Amino acid sequence: MTSAATISDVAIMAGVSIKTVSRVVNREPNVSEKTRDRVAQAITQLRYKPSLAARGLAGGRSFLIGLLYGNASDSFLGELQRGILRTCRERHYGLALFPVMQQAPDMQADVLGWIGSTQPDGIILSPPLSDDTALVDALLESGVKFISVSSAGTGRGPAVHIDEAAAAQQMTRHLIGAGHRRLGFVKGPADHVCSCLRYEGFCAALSAAGIPFDDSFIARGDFHFSSGVEAAKQLLSGPNRPTAIFASNDDMASGVMHVAYQKGLTIPGDLAVAGFDDTPVSRQLWPGLSTVKQPIQLIGQTATERLLTDISGAKNENSDNGTEPKHRLAEREILPFELMLRASTKG
Amino acid sequence: MTSAATISDVAIMAGVSIKTVSRVVNREPNVSEKTRDRVAQAITQLRYKPSLAARGLAGGRSFLIGLLYGNASDSFLGELQRGILRTCRERHYGLALFPVMQQAPDMQADVLGWIGSTQPDGIILSPPLSDDTALVDALLESGVKFISVSSAGTGRGPAVHIDEAAAAQQMTRHLIGAGHRRLGFVKGPADHVCSCLRYEGFCAALSAAGIPFDDSFIARGDFHFSSGVEAAKQLLSGPNRPTAIFASNDDMASGVMHVAYQKGLTIPGDLAVAGFDDTPVSRQLWPGLSTVKQPIQLIGQTATERLLTDISGAKNENSDNGTEPKHRLAEREILPFELMLRASTKG
DNA sequence: ATGGTTATTGACAGCGCTGTCAATGCCGGT
DNA sequence: ACCGGCATTGACAGCGCTGTCAATAACCAT
């Protein structure tokens, strides 16, 4: 293996200056067809690949997007990464991961330190980090470009997400439409904005249908399977149990189903169960779990596109009149969700 | 937000040369206590973070590990990433992802191109890529350091994994021990080395127990849920159906359970089911799925450690006598697995 | 042909850091 | 006092690329 070709190798081979090669690589204008072809050919022959590090250092950009995430579920992160990477690949950007340990006291310093040394051109903030006001403020102040995905967040900074409340409301309406009047709900963790919104949607549907709100039908979970188990035990313990339970995510819903089976209840006969997220498990459970599908890949893709657009926008933002209003990202983009109705709610 | 501090800011503040700051940052020897302290203090005050790009360019290393993966399951990748990132963070390394599209014709060029521009200091190869002889050969030839995880691979290059065959054999023995004599098996895709090994383990246990091999009890899947469904339909169609089915992974096992329910079979009463991987779904299914747990995080951690050790080893490999044998990575490291026995196999 | 454009190209400085090597200071031994 | 030897430090030249700006070529209308 010979060491990789550098830009000057290409320049020599094509008989042009280094700068011209750079122009071709970066698709800059003002290079004649002939030269461009000659350079392109040299590039292919030498298998030249520009060094990200050098481009970054010289050009002041790293060609890296950073993904910050807390302890979200694997399937969520997997989908999100797929979406992000699709756009990244198109635009010749790389993705660097940074798992944030939210409980750590110096979490913010950690994050800012990582950003400082990695110098990603933009950051994608996945829930529940997007709900962390202090972190978002720190990012805002640091001047890094960022965007939140799948979370309405704290209202600061741009975001791409679905209308969680509407989705929850629609699913609840579906349950009500199936004849249920005693509806249980398993909330998510209080510090997730989305779990509040889902709860709001649930409540809105109840009141729209004129169903009185019953506090004993509400349990709190933390989005994990085991908390769904606990919640279900609580909800299904009394004599006057709900006939349907809507859990704020699929993992907790599967916990609910677990308990139902243990108690000998049939699904959906004795108990209808609905979840949220359309994780793979919702299809694999028996019976299939009705749930809300977020277009997570699309969210990731969209967020990345906006971020990259914003980045290259900022790059060419040096001269001209400063009079025209700064081209900030449109603050939020709402994507459509989809109800996945499966056997767990169909009598 | 003022622009980030550079090394020369620190040097000025501490009243030393740039090089000395560099020494402190890199923990090089031969810096007096006093100087070191003074520099350290300046670093903290200025919140100085060395730029990866610059370090990479100047030092010839990128401080980046690349993770190449095909279409593995989210939970597998999630766990793996967690393990890798744990070590990365300790060693101040970053992780860059590269999803390989295996079906693409120019896949190898893609990968090599990415490596060329990103210039990761090392590469982790996750299955099923580690089984791709052509790719592994290309990497070997390119001279990048790499290590395969969770796969015995093609025998070329270092790897960290469990003894898949032994694990499958042990699980099979467990089923036999529970009294089963008609054992079904759902194979994985043929091009995954691990699915072959799992199958071998299954066969080994059968013959060790003197159970005749019945070809009609063997079905082929592709590690996805739906293929488990198909396989189960096939295996459970005849009159003389197996009393236990061992699927080569959890997703297919959950497909098997799905079909069993559809046919009105009880688990484990009418049919015992076992899987492989201990994905979250194995706990969330009803009844809980017996499965084999690989210590995936540990595998990721271990692989990363070896890779980084190898990298820094190679860095100091310039002078000295070339007589002592090259310090190659010990080729493979076998980690222990664990049988997770749950209700799906317990009568 | 002449001046005025505009399209095309390259020389050069530097991005923030590390490796090399030379310079300095300090020690003990004679 | 003198020298070898080692610990400590800094000057300097790049790493591979991009931005700036000046130089040249090519073109147009007059």
Tab-separated table of C-alpha atoms in Angstrom, chain A:
chain	number	residue	atom	x	y	z
A	1	MET	CA	0.000	0.000	0.000
A	2	THR	CA	1.458	3.284	-1.107
A	3	SER	CA	0.585	6.251	0.991
A	4	ALA	CA	-2.485	8.090	-0.179
A	5	ALA	CA	-2.284	10.668	-2.925
A	6	THR	CA	-2.352	14.304	-1.912
A	7	ILE	CA	-3.681	17.277	-3.743
A	8	SER	CA	-0.276	18.206	-5.057
A	9	ASP	CA	0.169	14.789	-6.623
A	10	VAL	CA	-3.005	15.443	-8.516
A	11	ALA	CA	-1.866	18.939	-9.421
A	12	ILE	CA	1.383	17.654	-10.854
A	13	MET	CA	-0.283	14.868	-12.751
A	14	ALA	CA	-2.847	17.197	-14.268
A	15	GLY	CA	-0.274	19.872	-14.900
A	16	VAL	CA	-2.117	22.569	-12.999
A	17	SER	CA	-1.714	24.378	-9.720
A	18	ILE	CA	-2.842	22.976	-6.433
A	19	LYS	CA	-5.430	25.675	-6.175
A	20	THR	CA	-7.055	24.616	-9.409
A	21	VAL	CA	-7.414	21.081	-8.171
A	22	SER	CA	-9.025	22.492	-5.089
A	23	ARG	CA	-11.434	24.388	-7.310
A	24	VAL	CA	-12.431	21.251	-9.132
A	25	VAL	CA	-12.869	19.288	-5.953
A	26	ASN	CA	-15.085	21.979	-4.512
A	27	ARG	CA	-17.031	22.490	-7.696
A	28	GLU	CA	-16.121	26.130	-7.805
A	29	PRO	CA	-16.936	28.088	-10.959
A	30	ASN	CA	-14.421	29.566	-13.349
A	31	VAL	CA	-12.554	26.469	-14.327
A	32	SER	CA	-12.499	25.646	-18.010
A	33	GLU	CA	-14.029	22.401	-19.181
A	34	LYS	CA	-10.699	21.120	-20.369
A	35	THR	CA	-8.886	21.717	-17.136
A	36	ARG	CA	-11.739	20.319	-15.142
A	37	ASP	CA	-11.679	17.111	-17.133
A	38	ARG	CA	-7.966	16.748	-16.914
A	39	VAL	CA	-8.030	17.222	-13.164
A	40	ALA	CA	-10.979	14.907	-12.734
A	41	GLN	CA	-9.133	12.212	-14.568
A	42	ALA	CA	-6.026	12.640	-12.453
A	43	ILE	CA	-8.188	12.414	-9.361
A	44	THR	CA	-9.703	9.132	-10.445
A	45	GLN	CA	-6.442	7.651	-11.505
A	46	LEU	CA	-4.691	8.506	-8.291
A	47	ARG	CA	-7.744	7.624	-6.241
A	48	TYR	CA	-7.319	10.968	-4.600
A	49	LYS	CA	-9.521	11.666	-1.591
A	50	PRO	CA	-9.272	15.083	-0.003
A	51	SER	CA	-8.324	14.947	3.640
A	52	LEU	CA	-11.117	16.080	5.882
A	53	ALA	CA	-8.681	17.203	8.515
A	54	ALA	CA	-6.802	19.478	6.147
A	55	ARG	CA	-9.928	20.861	4.567
A	56	GLY	CA	-11.322	21.492	7.981
A	57	LEU	CA	-8.263	23.220	9.271
A	58	ALA	CA	-7.800	25.412	6.242
A	59	GLY	CA	-11.391	26.119	5.452
A	60	GLY	CA	-12.679	26.584	8.942
A	61	ARG	CA	-15.250	23.840	8.670
A	62	SER	CA	-15.049	20.245	9.716
A	63	PHE	CA	-17.538	18.585	7.393
A	64	LEU	CA	-18.837	16.856	10.441
A	65	ILE	CA	-22.286	16.842	11.968
A	66	GLY	CA	-22.491	16.008	15.636
A	67	LEU	CA	-25.323	13.939	17.017
A	68	LEU	CA	-25.938	14.510	20.709
A	69	TYR	CA	-28.209	12.066	22.395
A	70	GLY	CA	-29.233	10.948	25.839
A	71	ASN	CA	-30.558	7.521	26.658
A	72	ALA	CA	-33.094	7.185	23.937
A	73	SER	CA	-34.137	3.782	22.665
A	74	ASP	CA	-31.952	1.936	20.221
A	75	SER	CA	-34.601	1.740	17.584
A	76	PHE	CA	-35.221	5.441	17.758
A	77	LEU	CA	-31.559	6.266	17.510
A	78	GLY	CA	-31.056	3.721	14.801
A	79	GLU	CA	-33.764	5.193	12.641
A	80	LEU	CA	-32.604	8.693	13.338
A	81	GLN	CA	-29.039	7.856	12.418
A	82	ARG	CA	-30.206	6.272	9.204
A	83	GLY	CA	-32.049	9.412	8.250
A	84	ILE	CA	-29.197	11.691	9.170
A	85	LEU	CA	-26.609	9.584	7.443
A	86	ARG	CA	-28.581	9.472	4.257
A	87	THR	CA	-28.373	13.224	3.916
A	88	CYS	CA	-24.837	13.352	5.241
A	89	ARG	CA	-23.650	10.958	2.633
A	90	GLU	CA	-25.219	12.936	-0.175
A	91	ARG	CA	-23.588	16.089	1.004
A	92	HIS	CA	-20.258	14.450	1.809
A	93	TYR	CA	-20.551	15.099	5.469
A	94	GLY	CA	-19.555	12.788	8.279
A	95	LEU	CA	-21.451	11.983	11.435
A	96	ALA	CA	-19.788	11.970	14.833
A	97	LEU	CA	-21.630	10.658	17.856
A	98	PHE	CA	-21.618	12.069	21.313
A	99	PRO	CA	-23.670	10.328	23.950
A	100	VAL	CA	-24.461	12.804	26.662
A	101	MET	CA	-24.552	11.572	30.217
A	102	GLN	CA	-27.356	13.721	31.465
A	103	GLN	CA	-26.914	12.930	35.098
A	104	ALA	CA	-23.264	13.972	35.144
A	105	PRO	CA	-22.725	17.253	36.967
A	106	ASP	CA	-20.304	18.639	34.414
A	107	MET	CA	-22.449	17.555	31.535
A	108	GLN	CA	-22.534	20.934	29.885
A	109	ALA	CA	-18.790	21.377	30.092
A	110	ASP	CA	-18.428	17.904	28.603
A	111	VAL	CA	-20.617	18.768	25.687
A	112	LEU	CA	-19.056	22.142	25.051
A	113	GLY	CA	-15.615	20.610	25.347
A	114	TRP	CA	-16.448	17.995	22.792
A	115	ILE	CA	-17.853	20.601	20.478
A	116	GLY	CA	-14.758	22.696	21.010
A	117	SER	CA	-12.365	19.999	19.978
A	118	THR	CA	-14.420	18.219	17.371
A	119	GLN	CA	-15.756	21.468	15.953
A	120	PRO	CA	-18.710	19.985	14.146
A	121	ASP	CA	-20.282	22.352	11.673
A	122	GLY	CA	-23.671	21.656	13.129
A	123	ILE	CA	-25.331	19.706	15.871
A	124	ILE	CA	-28.426	17.584	16.006
A	125	LEU	CA	-30.047	17.404	19.363
A	126	SER	CA	-32.185	14.388	19.983
A	127	PRO	CA	-34.666	14.044	22.795
A	128	PRO	CA	-34.587	14.290	25.695
A	129	LEU	CA	-31.650	16.654	25.330
A	130	SER	CA	-33.722	19.074	23.330
A	131	ASP	CA	-35.813	19.563	26.443
A	132	ASP	CA	-32.860	20.538	28.591
A	133	THR	CA	-33.159	24.299	28.841
A	134	ALA	CA	-29.730	24.828	30.313
A	135	LEU	CA	-28.044	22.833	27.598
A	136	VAL	CA	-29.961	24.504	24.820
A	137	ASP	CA	-29.114	27.899	26.246
A	138	ALA	CA	-25.459	26.985	26.427
A	139	LEU	CA	-25.518	25.915	22.804
A	140	LEU	CA	-27.339	29.033	21.792
A	141	GLU	CA	-24.732	31.124	23.544
A	142	SER	CA	-21.824	29.160	22.141
A	143	GLY	CA	-22.978	30.038	18.661
A	144	VAL	CA	-22.936	26.505	17.275
A	145	LYS	CA	-25.645	25.824	14.803
A	146	PHE	CA	-28.009	23.176	15.999
A	147	ILE	CA	-31.437	21.744	15.460
A	148	SER	CA	-33.654	19.594	17.634
A	149	VAL	CA	-35.340	16.529	16.295
A	150	SER	CA	-38.519	14.857	17.303
A	151	SER	CA	-39.215	17.238	20.085
A	152	ALA	CA	-40.970	20.528	20.374
A	153	GLY	CA	-38.237	21.273	22.852
A	154	THR	CA	-38.244	24.325	24.989
A	155	GLY	CA	-39.224	26.594	22.184
A	156	ARG	CA	-35.719	27.915	21.713
A	157	GLY	CA	-33.982	27.156	18.498
A	158	PRO	CA	-35.160	25.330	15.415
A	159	ALA	CA	-36.706	21.884	15.512
A	160	VAL	CA	-38.227	19.207	13.332
A	161	HIS	CA	-40.944	17.074	14.830
A	162	ILE	CA	-44.489	15.799	14.612
A	163	ASP	CA	-47.528	17.171	16.362
A	164	GLU	CA	-47.347	14.874	19.352
A	165	ALA	CA	-50.472	16.171	21.009
A	166	ALA	CA	-52.543	15.733	17.880
A	167	ALA	CA	-51.203	12.228	17.425
A	168	ALA	CA	-52.059	11.211	20.959
A	169	GLN	CA	-55.439	12.809	20.617
A	170	GLN	CA	-56.166	10.916	17.446
A	171	MET	CA	-55.140	7.592	18.956
A	172	THR	CA	-57.300	8.277	21.963
A	173	ARG	CA	-60.186	9.129	19.680
A	174	HIS	CA	-59.661	5.779	18.003
A	175	LEU	CA	-59.971	4.003	21.345
A	176	ILE	CA	-63.055	5.969	22.217
A	177	GLY	CA	-64.483	5.181	18.809
A	178	ALA	CA	-64.009	1.482	19.556
A	179	GLY	CA	-66.373	1.917	22.450
A	180	HIS	CA	-63.982	2.384	25.326
A	181	ARG	CA	-65.031	4.754	28.063
A	182	ARG	CA	-62.672	3.769	30.846
A	183	LEU	CA	-59.327	4.780	29.425
A	184	GLY	CA	-56.043	4.364	31.225
A	185	PHE	CA	-52.946	6.342	30.356
A	186	VAL	CA	-49.297	5.714	31.151
A	187	LYS	CA	-47.372	8.962	31.162
A	188	GLY	CA	-43.749	9.314	30.264
A	189	PRO	CA	-41.078	11.026	32.335
A	190	ALA	CA	-42.046	14.545	33.369
A	191	ASP	CA	-38.933	16.162	31.977
A	192	HIS	CA	-39.692	15.050	28.451
A	193	VAL	CA	-41.679	17.691	26.714
A	194	CYS	CA	-43.096	15.075	24.390
A	195	SER	CA	-44.553	13.040	27.201
A	196	CYS	CA	-46.430	16.095	28.395
A	197	LEU	CA	-47.746	16.732	24.922
A	198	ARG	CA	-48.904	13.170	24.531
A	199	TYR	CA	-50.716	13.439	27.794
A	200	GLU	CA	-52.322	16.697	26.731
A	201	GLY	CA	-53.536	15.067	23.553
A	202	PHE	CA	-55.040	12.231	25.543
A	203	CYS	CA	-56.838	14.626	27.856
A	204	ALA	CA	-58.063	16.749	24.975
A	205	ALA	CA	-59.653	13.730	23.316
A	206	LEU	CA	-61.337	12.726	26.548
A	207	SER	CA	-62.870	16.097	27.125
A	208	ALA	CA	-63.858	16.414	23.478
A	209	ALA	CA	-65.798	13.182	23.866
A	210	GLY	CA	-67.287	14.335	27.127
A	211	ILE	CA	-65.666	11.541	29.087
A	212	PRO	CA	-64.992	12.556	32.675
A	213	PHE	CA	-61.361	12.532	33.658
A	214	ASP	CA	-60.441	9.903	36.209
A	215	ASP	CA	-57.144	10.435	37.972
A	216	SER	CA	-56.883	6.819	39.073
A	217	PHE	CA	-56.579	5.800	35.449
A	218	ILE	CA	-53.346	7.745	35.060
A	219	ALA	CA	-49.952	6.282	35.901
A	220	ARG	CA	-46.470	7.626	35.461
A	221	GLY	CA	-43.651	5.712	33.780
A	222	ASP	CA	-40.190	6.479	32.499
A	223	PHE	CA	-40.462	5.112	28.955
A	224	HIS	CA	-38.869	1.813	29.907
A	225	PHE	CA	-40.465	-1.591	29.764
A	226	SER	CA	-40.310	-2.193	33.475
A	227	SER	CA	-42.036	1.062	34.272
A	228	GLY	CA	-44.835	-0.029	31.973
A	229	VAL	CA	-45.117	-3.169	34.044
A	230	GLU	CA	-45.361	-1.185	37.247
A	231	ALA	CA	-47.854	1.237	35.768
A	232	ALA	CA	-50.044	-1.581	34.519
A	233	LYS	CA	-49.985	-3.347	37.853
A	234	GLN	CA	-51.234	-0.142	39.391
A	235	LEU	CA	-53.885	0.550	36.772
A	236	LEU	CA	-55.183	-3.000	36.614
A	237	SER	CA	-55.246	-3.649	40.346
A	238	GLY	CA	-58.585	-2.130	41.317
A	239	PRO	CA	-61.970	-3.701	40.666
A	240	ASN	CA	-63.003	-0.931	38.320
A	241	ARG	CA	-60.148	-1.256	35.852
A	242	PRO	CA	-59.815	0.528	32.514
A	243	THR	CA	-60.835	-1.345	29.373
A	244	ALA	CA	-58.111	0.290	27.363
A	245	ILE	CA	-54.658	1.571	28.215
A	246	PHE	CA	-52.748	4.023	26.123
A	247	ALA	CA	-49.065	4.057	27.010
A	248	SER	CA	-46.914	6.977	25.923
A	249	ASN	CA	-44.501	4.683	24.205
A	250	ASP	CA	-44.260	1.144	22.895
A	251	ASP	CA	-41.890	-0.203	25.490
A	252	MET	CA	-44.239	0.719	28.271
A	253	ALA	CA	-47.164	-0.595	26.253
A	254	SER	CA	-45.432	-3.927	25.997
A	255	GLY	CA	-45.022	-3.839	29.757
A	256	VAL	CA	-48.748	-3.314	30.026
A	257	MET	CA	-49.399	-6.292	27.793
A	258	HIS	CA	-47.086	-8.394	29.899
A	259	VAL	CA	-49.066	-7.659	33.023
A	260	ALA	CA	-52.343	-8.227	31.235
A	261	TYR	CA	-51.203	-11.709	30.259
A	262	GLN	CA	-50.034	-12.439	33.757
A	263	LYS	CA	-53.457	-11.497	35.034
A	264	GLY	CA	-55.067	-13.716	32.465
A	265	LEU	CA	-56.619	-10.868	30.541
A	266	THR	CA	-56.970	-11.259	26.811
A	267	ILE	CA	-55.955	-8.536	24.423
A	268	PRO	CA	-57.863	-6.797	22.984
A	269	GLY	CA	-60.894	-8.619	24.386
A	270	ASP	CA	-60.463	-7.692	28.046
A	271	LEU	CA	-58.037	-4.874	27.507
A	272	ALA	CA	-57.097	-2.796	24.512
A	273	VAL	CA	-53.551	-1.489	24.473
A	274	ALA	CA	-52.009	1.269	22.441
A	275	GLY	CA	-48.476	2.569	22.281
A	276	PHE	CA	-46.491	5.299	20.654
A	277	ASP	CA	-43.429	5.185	18.383
A	278	ASP	CA	-43.970	2.164	16.163
A	279	THR	CA	-40.810	0.489	17.342
A	280	PRO	CA	-40.124	-2.924	15.845
A	281	VAL	CA	-41.378	-4.550	18.998
A	282	SER	CA	-44.858	-3.251	18.310
A	283	ARG	CA	-45.037	-5.544	15.308
A	284	GLN	CA	-43.468	-8.483	17.051
A	285	LEU	CA	-45.724	-8.520	20.055
A	286	TRP	CA	-48.775	-10.686	20.039
A	287	PRO	CA	-51.203	-9.301	19.222
A	288	GLY	CA	-49.663	-6.528	17.154
A	289	LEU	CA	-49.619	-3.262	19.017
A	290	SER	CA	-51.527	-0.259	17.755
A	291	THR	CA	-49.243	2.685	17.883
A	292	VAL	CA	-48.325	6.053	16.438
A	293	LYS	CA	-45.649	6.116	13.833
A	294	GLN	CA	-43.314	9.059	13.661
A	295	PRO	CA	-41.384	9.335	10.419
A	296	ILE	CA	-38.129	9.300	12.327
A	297	GLN	CA	-35.878	8.744	9.362
A	298	LEU	CA	-37.552	11.586	7.553
A	299	ILE	CA	-37.184	13.768	10.597
A	300	GLY	CA	-33.479	13.018	10.715
A	301	GLN	CA	-33.108	13.666	7.038
A	302	THR	CA	-35.036	16.903	7.131
A	303	ALA	CA	-33.180	18.190	10.149
A	304	THR	CA	-29.846	17.411	8.551
A	305	GLU	CA	-30.814	19.107	5.348
A	306	ARG	CA	-31.844	22.257	7.143
A	307	LEU	CA	-28.705	22.221	9.189
A	308	LEU	CA	-26.468	21.821	6.177
A	309	THR	CA	-28.339	24.456	4.257
A	310	ASP	CA	-27.980	26.803	7.146
A	311	ILE	CA	-24.286	26.019	7.366
A	312	SER	CA	-23.506	26.688	3.758
A	313	GLY	CA	-25.726	29.737	3.951
A	314	ALA	CA	-23.663	31.118	6.785
A	315	LYS	CA	-20.482	30.375	4.905
A	316	ASN	CA	-21.325	32.830	2.142
A	317	GLU	CA	-22.462	35.429	4.597
A	318	ASN	CA	-19.527	37.784	4.656
A	319	SER	CA	-19.992	40.696	2.299
A	320	ASP	CA	-23.166	42.323	0.970
A	321	ASN	CA	-25.392	44.678	2.848
A	322	GLY	CA	-26.205	43.699	6.338
A	323	THR	CA	-29.586	45.306	5.916
A	324	GLU	CA	-31.565	42.298	4.768
A	325	PRO	CA	-32.849	40.370	7.753
A	326	LYS	CA	-30.532	37.577	8.889
A	327	HIS	CA	-31.550	34.377	7.264
A	328	ARG	CA	-32.385	32.390	10.344
A	329	LEU	CA	-33.785	28.911	10.044
A	330	ALA	CA	-37.525	28.837	10.030
A	331	GLU	CA	-38.011	27.864	13.600
A	332	ARG	CA	-39.928	24.642	13.431
A	333	GLU	CA	-41.043	22.135	10.885
A	334	ILE	CA	-43.971	19.854	11.607
A	335	LEU	CA	-44.004	16.501	9.865
A	336	PRO	CA	-47.003	14.186	9.539
A	337	PHE	CA	-47.493	11.158	11.757
A	338	GLU	CA	-49.440	8.003	11.057
A	339	LEU	CA	-51.684	5.807	13.166
A	340	MET	CA	-50.693	2.159	12.945
A	341	LEU	CA	-53.783	0.295	13.974
A	342	ARG	CA	-53.098	-3.323	14.776
A	343	ALA	CA	-54.823	-6.104	16.640
A	344	SER	CA	-54.204	-4.825	20.163
A	345	THR	CA	-57.047	-2.336	19.849
A	346	LYS	CA	-59.385	-4.165	17.559
A	347	GLY	CA	-62.178	-6.032	19.210
